[in-house]
Coordinates of C-alpha atoms in Angstrom, one line a residue:
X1 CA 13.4 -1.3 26.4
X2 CA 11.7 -4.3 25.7
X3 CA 8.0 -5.7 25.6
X4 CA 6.2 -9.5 25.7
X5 CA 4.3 -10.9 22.7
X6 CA 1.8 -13.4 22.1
X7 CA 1.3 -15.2 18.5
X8 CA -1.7 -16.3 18.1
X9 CA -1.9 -19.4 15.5
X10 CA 1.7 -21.1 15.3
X11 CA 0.5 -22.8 12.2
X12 CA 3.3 -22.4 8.6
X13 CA 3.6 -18.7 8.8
X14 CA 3.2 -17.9 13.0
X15 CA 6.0 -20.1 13.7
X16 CA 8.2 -18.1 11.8
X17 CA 7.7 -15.2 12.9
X18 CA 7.2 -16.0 16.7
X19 CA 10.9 -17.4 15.9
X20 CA 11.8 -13.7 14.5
X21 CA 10.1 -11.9 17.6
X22 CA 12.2 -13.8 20.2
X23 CA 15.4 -13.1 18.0
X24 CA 14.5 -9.0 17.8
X25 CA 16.7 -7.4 20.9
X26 CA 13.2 -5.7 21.6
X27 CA 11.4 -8.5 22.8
X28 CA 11.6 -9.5 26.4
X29 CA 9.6 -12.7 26.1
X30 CA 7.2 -14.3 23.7
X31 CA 4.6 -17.0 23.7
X32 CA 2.1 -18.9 21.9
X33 CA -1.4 -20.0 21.1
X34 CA -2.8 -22.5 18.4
X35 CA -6.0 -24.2 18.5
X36 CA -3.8 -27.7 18.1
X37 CA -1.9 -27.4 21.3
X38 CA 0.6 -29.1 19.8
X39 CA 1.3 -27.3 17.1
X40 CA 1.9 -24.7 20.6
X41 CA 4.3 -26.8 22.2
X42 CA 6.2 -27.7 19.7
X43 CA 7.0 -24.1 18.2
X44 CA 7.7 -23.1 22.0
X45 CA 10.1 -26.0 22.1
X46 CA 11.8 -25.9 18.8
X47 CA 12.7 -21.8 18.9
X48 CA 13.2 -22.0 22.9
X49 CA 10.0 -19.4 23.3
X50 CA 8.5 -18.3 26.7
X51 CA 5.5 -20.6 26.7
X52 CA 2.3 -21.3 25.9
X53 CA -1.3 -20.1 26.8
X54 CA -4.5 -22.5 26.8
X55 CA -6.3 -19.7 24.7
X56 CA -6.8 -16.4 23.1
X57 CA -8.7 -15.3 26.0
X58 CA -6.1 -16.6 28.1
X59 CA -3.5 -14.8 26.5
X60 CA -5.7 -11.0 26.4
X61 CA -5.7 -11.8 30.1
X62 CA -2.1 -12.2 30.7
X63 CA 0.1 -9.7 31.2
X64 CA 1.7 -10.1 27.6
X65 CA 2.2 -6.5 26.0
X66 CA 1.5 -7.4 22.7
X67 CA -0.3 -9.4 20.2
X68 CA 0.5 -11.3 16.9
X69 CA -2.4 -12.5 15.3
X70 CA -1.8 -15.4 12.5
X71 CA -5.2 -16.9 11.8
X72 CA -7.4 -17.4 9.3
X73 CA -7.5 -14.7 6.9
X74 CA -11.2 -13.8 7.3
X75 CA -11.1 -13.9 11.4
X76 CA -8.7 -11.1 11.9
X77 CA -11.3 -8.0 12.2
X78 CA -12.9 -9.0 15.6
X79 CA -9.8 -10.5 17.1
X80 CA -7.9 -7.0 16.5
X81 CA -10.1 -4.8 18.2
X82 CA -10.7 -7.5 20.7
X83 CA -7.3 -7.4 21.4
X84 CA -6.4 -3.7 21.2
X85 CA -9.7 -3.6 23.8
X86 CA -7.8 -5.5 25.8
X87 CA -5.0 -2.9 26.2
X88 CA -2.7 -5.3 23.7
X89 CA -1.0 -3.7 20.9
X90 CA -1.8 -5.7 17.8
X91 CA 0.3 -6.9 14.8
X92 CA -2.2 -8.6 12.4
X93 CA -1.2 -11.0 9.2
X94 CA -3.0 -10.0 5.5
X95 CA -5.7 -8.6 5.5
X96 CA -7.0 -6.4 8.2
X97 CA -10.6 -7.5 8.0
X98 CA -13.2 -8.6 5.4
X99 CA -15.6 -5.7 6.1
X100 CA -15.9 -2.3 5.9
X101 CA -17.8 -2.1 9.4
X102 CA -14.1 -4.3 10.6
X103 CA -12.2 -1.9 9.5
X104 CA -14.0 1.0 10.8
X105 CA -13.8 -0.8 14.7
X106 CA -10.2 -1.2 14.1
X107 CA -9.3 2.9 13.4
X108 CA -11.6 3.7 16.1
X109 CA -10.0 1.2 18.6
X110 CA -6.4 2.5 18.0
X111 CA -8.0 5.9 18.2
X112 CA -9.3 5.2 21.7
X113 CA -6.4 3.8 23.2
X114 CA -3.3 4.7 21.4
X115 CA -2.0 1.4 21.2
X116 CA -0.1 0.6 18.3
X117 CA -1.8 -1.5 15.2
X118 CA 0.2 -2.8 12.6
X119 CA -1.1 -4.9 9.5
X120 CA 1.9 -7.4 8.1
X121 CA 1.5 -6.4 4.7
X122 CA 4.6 -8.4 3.1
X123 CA 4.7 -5.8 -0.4
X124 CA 5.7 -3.0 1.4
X125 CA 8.8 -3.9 1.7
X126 CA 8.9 -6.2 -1.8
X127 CA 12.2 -5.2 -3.8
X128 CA 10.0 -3.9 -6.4
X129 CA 8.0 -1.2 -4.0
X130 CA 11.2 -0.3 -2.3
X131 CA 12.9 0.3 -5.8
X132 CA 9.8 1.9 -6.8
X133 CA 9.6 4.2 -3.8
X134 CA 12.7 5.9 -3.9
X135 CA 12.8 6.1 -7.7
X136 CA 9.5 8.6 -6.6
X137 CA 10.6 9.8 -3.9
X138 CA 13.9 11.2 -6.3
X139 CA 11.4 12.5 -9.5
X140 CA 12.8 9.9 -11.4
X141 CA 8.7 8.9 -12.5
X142 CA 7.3 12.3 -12.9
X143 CA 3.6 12.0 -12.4
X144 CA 2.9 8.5 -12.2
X145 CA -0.5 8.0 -13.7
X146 CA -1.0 4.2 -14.0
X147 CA 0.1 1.6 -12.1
X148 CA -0.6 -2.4 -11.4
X149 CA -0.6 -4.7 -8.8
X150 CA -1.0 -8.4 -9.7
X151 CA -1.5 -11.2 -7.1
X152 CA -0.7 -14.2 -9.2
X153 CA -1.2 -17.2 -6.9
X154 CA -2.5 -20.7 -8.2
X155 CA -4.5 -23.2 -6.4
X156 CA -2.4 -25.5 -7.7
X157 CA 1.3 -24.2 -6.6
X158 CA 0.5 -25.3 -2.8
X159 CA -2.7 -23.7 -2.3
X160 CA -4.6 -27.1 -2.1
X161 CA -2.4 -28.4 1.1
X162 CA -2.3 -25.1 2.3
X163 CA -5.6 -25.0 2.7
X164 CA -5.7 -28.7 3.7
X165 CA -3.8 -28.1 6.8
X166 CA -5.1 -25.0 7.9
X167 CA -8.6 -26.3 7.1
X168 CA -9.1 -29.8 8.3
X169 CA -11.8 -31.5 6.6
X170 CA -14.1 -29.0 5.5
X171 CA -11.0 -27.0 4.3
X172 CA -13.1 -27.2 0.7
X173 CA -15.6 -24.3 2.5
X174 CA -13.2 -22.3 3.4
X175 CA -11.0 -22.5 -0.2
X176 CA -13.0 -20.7 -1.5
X177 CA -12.6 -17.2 -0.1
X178 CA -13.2 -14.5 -2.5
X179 CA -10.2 -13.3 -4.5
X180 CA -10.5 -9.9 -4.0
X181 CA -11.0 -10.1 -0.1
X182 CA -7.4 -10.7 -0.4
X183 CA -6.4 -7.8 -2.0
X184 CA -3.1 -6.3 0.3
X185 CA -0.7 -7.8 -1.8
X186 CA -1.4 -6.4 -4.7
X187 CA -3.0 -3.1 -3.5
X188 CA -0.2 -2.7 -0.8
X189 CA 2.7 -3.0 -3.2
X190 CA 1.6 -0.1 -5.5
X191 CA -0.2 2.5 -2.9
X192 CA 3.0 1.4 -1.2
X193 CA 5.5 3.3 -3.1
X194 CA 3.7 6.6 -3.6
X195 CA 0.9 8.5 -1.3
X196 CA -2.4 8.1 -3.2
X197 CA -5.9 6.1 -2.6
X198 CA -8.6 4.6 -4.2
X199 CA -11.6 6.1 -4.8
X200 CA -13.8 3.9 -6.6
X201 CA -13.6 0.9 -8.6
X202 CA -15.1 -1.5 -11.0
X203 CA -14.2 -5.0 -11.2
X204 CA -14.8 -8.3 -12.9
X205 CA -14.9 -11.8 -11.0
X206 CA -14.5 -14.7 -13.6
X207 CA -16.5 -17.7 -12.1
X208 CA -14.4 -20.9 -12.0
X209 CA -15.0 -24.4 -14.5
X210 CA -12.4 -26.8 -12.6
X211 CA -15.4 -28.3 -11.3
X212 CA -13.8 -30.4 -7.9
X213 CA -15.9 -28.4 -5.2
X214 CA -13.4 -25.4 -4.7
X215 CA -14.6 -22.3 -5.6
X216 CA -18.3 -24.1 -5.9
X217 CA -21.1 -21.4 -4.7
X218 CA -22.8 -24.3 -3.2
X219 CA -19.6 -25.7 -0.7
X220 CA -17.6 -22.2 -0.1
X221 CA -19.0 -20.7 2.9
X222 CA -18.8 -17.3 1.3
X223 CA -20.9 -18.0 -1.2
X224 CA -17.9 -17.7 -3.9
X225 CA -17.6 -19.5 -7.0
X226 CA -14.6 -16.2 -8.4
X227 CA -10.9 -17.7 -8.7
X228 CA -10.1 -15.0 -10.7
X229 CA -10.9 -11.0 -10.2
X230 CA -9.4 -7.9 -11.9
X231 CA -10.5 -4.6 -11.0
X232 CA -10.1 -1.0 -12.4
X233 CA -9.6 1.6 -9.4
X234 CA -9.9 5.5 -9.9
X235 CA -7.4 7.1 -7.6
X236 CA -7.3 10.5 -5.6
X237 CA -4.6 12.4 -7.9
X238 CA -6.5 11.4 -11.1
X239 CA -4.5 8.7 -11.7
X240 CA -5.5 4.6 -12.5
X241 CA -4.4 1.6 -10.3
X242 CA -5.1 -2.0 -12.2
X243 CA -5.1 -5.1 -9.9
X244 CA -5.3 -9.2 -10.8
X245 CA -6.3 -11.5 -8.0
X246 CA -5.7 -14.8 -9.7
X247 CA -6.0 -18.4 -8.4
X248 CA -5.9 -20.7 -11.2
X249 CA -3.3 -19.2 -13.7
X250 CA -0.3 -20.5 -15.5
X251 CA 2.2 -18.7 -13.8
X252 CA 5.2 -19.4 -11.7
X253 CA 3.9 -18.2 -8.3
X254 CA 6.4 -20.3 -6.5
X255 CA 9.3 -17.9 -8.4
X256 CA 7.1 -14.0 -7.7
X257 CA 3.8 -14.0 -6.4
X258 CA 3.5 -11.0 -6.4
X259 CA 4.2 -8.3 -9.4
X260 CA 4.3 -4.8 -10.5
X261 CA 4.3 -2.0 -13.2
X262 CA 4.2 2.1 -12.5
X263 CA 4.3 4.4 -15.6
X264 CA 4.8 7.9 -15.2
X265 CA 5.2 10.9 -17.3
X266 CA 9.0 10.4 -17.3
X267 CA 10.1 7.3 -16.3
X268 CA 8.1 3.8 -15.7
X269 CA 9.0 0.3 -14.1
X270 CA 7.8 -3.1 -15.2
X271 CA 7.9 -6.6 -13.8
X272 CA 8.1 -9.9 -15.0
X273 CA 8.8 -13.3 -13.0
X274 CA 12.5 -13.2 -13.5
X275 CA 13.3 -9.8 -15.0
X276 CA 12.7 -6.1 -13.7
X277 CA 13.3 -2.7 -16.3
X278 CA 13.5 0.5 -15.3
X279 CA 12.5 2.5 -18.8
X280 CA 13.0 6.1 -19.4
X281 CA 12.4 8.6 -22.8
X282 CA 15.8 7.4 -23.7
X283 CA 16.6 3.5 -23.3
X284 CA 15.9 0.7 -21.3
X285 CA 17.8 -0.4 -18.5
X286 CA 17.6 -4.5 -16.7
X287 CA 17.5 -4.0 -12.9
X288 CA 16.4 -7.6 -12.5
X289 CA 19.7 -7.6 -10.0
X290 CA 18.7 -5.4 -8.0
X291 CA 15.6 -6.4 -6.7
X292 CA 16.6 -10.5 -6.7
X293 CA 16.7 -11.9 -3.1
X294 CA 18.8 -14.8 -2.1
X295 CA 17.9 -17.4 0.1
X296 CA 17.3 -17.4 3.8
X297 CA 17.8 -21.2 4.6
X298 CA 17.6 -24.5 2.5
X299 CA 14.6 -25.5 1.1
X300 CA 14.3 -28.8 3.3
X301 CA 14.9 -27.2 6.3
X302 CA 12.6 -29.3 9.0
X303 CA 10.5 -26.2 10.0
X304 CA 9.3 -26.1 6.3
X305 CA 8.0 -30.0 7.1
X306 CA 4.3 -28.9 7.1
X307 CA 5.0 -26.6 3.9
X308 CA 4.4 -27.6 0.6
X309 CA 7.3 -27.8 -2.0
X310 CA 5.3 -25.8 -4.2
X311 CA 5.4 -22.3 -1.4
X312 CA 8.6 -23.4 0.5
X313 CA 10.3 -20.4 -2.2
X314 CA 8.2 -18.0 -0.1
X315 CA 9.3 -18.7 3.5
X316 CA 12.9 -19.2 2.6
X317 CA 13.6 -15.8 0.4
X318 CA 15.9 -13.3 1.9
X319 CA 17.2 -9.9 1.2
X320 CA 17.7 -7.7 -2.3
X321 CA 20.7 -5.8 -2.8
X322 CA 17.8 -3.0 -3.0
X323 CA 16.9 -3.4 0.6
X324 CA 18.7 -2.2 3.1
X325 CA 20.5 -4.4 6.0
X326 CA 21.8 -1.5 8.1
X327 CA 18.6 -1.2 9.7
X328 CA 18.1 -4.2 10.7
X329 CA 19.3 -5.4 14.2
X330 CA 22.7 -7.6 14.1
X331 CA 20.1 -11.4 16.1
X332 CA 18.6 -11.2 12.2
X333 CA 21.8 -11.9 10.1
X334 CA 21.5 -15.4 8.7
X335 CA 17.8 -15.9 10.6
X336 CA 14.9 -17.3 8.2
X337 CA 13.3 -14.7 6.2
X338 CA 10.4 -15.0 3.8
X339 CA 8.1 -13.2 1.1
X340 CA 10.7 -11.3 -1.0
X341 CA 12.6 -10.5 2.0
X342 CA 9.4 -8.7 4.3
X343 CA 9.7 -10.8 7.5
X344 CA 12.9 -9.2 9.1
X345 CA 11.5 -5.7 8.2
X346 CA 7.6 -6.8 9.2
X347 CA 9.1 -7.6 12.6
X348 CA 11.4 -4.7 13.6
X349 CA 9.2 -2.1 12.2
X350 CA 6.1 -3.4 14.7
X351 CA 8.9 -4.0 17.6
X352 CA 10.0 -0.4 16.8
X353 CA 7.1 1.4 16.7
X354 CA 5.7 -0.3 20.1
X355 CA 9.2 0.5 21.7
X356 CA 9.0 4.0 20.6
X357 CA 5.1 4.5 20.9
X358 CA 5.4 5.9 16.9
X359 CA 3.5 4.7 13.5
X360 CA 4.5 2.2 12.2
X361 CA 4.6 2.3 7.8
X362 CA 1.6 -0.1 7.5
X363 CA -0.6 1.2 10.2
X364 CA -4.7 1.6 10.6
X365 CA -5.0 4.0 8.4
X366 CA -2.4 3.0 5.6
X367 CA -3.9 -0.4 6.0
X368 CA -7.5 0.4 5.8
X369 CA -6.4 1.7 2.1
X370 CA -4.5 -1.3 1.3
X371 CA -7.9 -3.6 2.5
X372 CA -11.2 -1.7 1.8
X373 CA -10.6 -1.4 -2.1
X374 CA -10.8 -5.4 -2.5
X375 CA -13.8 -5.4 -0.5
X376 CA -15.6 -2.8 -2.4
X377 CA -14.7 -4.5 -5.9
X378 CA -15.5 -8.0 -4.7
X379 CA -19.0 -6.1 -4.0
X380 CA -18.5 -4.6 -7.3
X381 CA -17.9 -7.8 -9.0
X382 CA -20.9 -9.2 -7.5
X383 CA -22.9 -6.5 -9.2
X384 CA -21.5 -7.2 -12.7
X385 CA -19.3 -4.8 -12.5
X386 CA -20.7 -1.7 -11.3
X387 CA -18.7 1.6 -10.0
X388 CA -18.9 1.7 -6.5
X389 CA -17.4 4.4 -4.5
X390 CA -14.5 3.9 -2.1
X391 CA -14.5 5.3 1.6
X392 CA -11.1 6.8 2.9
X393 CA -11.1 6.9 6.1
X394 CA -8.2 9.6 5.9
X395 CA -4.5 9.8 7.0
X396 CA -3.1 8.7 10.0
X397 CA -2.6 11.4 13.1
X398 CA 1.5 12.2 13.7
X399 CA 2.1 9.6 16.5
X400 CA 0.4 6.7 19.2
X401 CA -0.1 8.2 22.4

């Protein structure tokens, strides 16, 4: 059984993975759209793909089953339920939407037509949140009662020509979105490994000093002058979730963007940028192993041209001897992978669930409490820090229709 797929924006990220979906034995056809044609044509050509289409509305009119959305970050909410209106099941990159009113379209979308929504959220399937989840899943934590989730990104690891070519000439506007309205990476990894939510939070936005009209209030077309956000979130069991959005940091982002800690009453987990522990009442033991991928494909390969060296580690990172390869269909062995491993996973779990008409891990509801809990504390932080409550929009029904 296969279906056909359309990825929309075949910019750094789409092309990859419009590359993955043609590999996956569960894809019949797929095709492409980018607002530079030629960025189109050339991703068509270069991964032998079943064509282009002129535009998104093109594409919702075709008789593709399936939608990948790769855009900016702040446009995904309308074109999801645009799409799923359409009768498309959607995959969506990070995050879901920037609003709660977005988010709140989305559920009820999927709830009206029973097509499948997935939101690519990359942490899931980090070697830390894998390790992490079946280290609850076997007691080894106890209760776990605090946990973080750090983003640790900065502008100047690759951001700046990130943004650049995604941007065009105004890309300075749009460099400036708010930390905490990209929150799945952190948020995702830790609600990830064990079922809770957040129910309110209180967070901090440190305005930035660099002074070269990114992150200004005046230029950003959110109105953002935050680089750097923590917030404090309450959860349902009782227990405390910590997250860092960071954009100017001195960190290595290009070696882990993206880290974690869990502490429970038995056991806890705690991550650095090269080294992992797993820590009980008794000793401490290195896992850093473990949960270390190896590469996918060099780091000059020519589809990382329009990449800078500074994120190239991020698109070219394969598996952890934590994941598991079994699962995986045979067309991925030695295909690019990317983010700590996620792509290859990110793919089959959408093509399986589509194929199967089941949930997939990251769906509406699952993403809704990976997104809304950055939007509230960007709010939050807005207000000097204020408490705001958290909607939960509750848990996901057993299966798509």
């Amino acid at each position: 059984m296969t279906f056909s797929i359309g990825v929309v924006g075949a910019g750094q990220f789409g092309s990859q993975f419009a590359h993955l979906f043609n590999l996956h034995p569960g894809v019949g056809a797929v095709h492409v759209v980018d607002d530079v044609p030629e960025r189109a044509t050339e991703t068509v050509d270069r991964y032998h793909l079943a064509g282009s289409k002129a535009s998104f509305e093109d594409l919702l009119a075709s008789d593709v089953d399936a939608v990948a959305i790769f855009t900016q970050r702040w446009t995904h909410g309308p074109l999801v339920e645009q799409a799923l209106r359409a009768g498309k099941h959607v995959y969506s990159a990070v995050p879901m939407a920037i609003s709660e009113e977005e988010i709140a379209r989305i559920i009820e979308a999927v709830r009206d037509t029973g097509l499948v929504y997935m939101m690519g959220e990359t942490s899931y399937y980090n070697p830390a949140t894998v390790y992490a989840r079946k280290q609850h899943a076997d007691g080894k934590f106890g209760r776990i009662f605090y946990t973080e989730g750090d983003y640790v990104h900065d502008m100047d690891l690759g951001f700046y020509e990130a943004y650049q070519y995604s941007g065009g000439d105004r890309w300075k506007e749009t460099a400036s979105y708010p930390p905490m309205l990209y929150p799945t990476h952190a948020v995702g990894g830790v609600l990830g490994a064990f079922p809770a939510h957040a129910v309110s939070v209180s967070c901090v936005g440190v305005k930035d000093d660099r002074n070269d009209g990114v992150f200004d209030r005046d230029v950003s077309m959110f109105g953002n002058d935050f680089s750097n956000a923590t917030a404090l979130f309450e959860l349902n069991d009782g227990g405390v979730m910590r997250t860092n959005e960071m954009r100017r940091v001195g960190y290595p982002s290009h070696i882990r963007e993206s880290r974690f800690r869990f502490f429970g009453t038995e056991g806890s987990f705690e991550q650095l940028a090269k080294v992992a522990v797993w820590q009980d009442k008794v000793n401490v033991h290195d896992i850093s192993e473990q949960l270390e991928t190896h590469p996918s494909m060099p780091l000059d390969d020519p589809s990382l041209a329009n990449v800078a060296a500074e994120l190239r580690d991020a698109f070219v990172s394969g598996l952890a001897p934590v994941h598991d390869p079994e699962r995986l269909p045979e067309e991925f062995r030695g295909a690019p992978n990317g983010h700590e491993g996620s792509h290859h996973f990110l793919v089959d779990d959408f093509v399986t669930a589509v194929n199967n008409g089941t949930l997939p891990p990251v769906n509406a509801w699952v993403a809704a409490r990976f997104t809304l809990p950055g939007i509230v504390a960007h709010q939050s932080a807005l207000q000097g820090g204020a408490r705001l409550p958290i909607r939960d929009f509750g848990d996901a029904p057993g299966t798509c229709t």
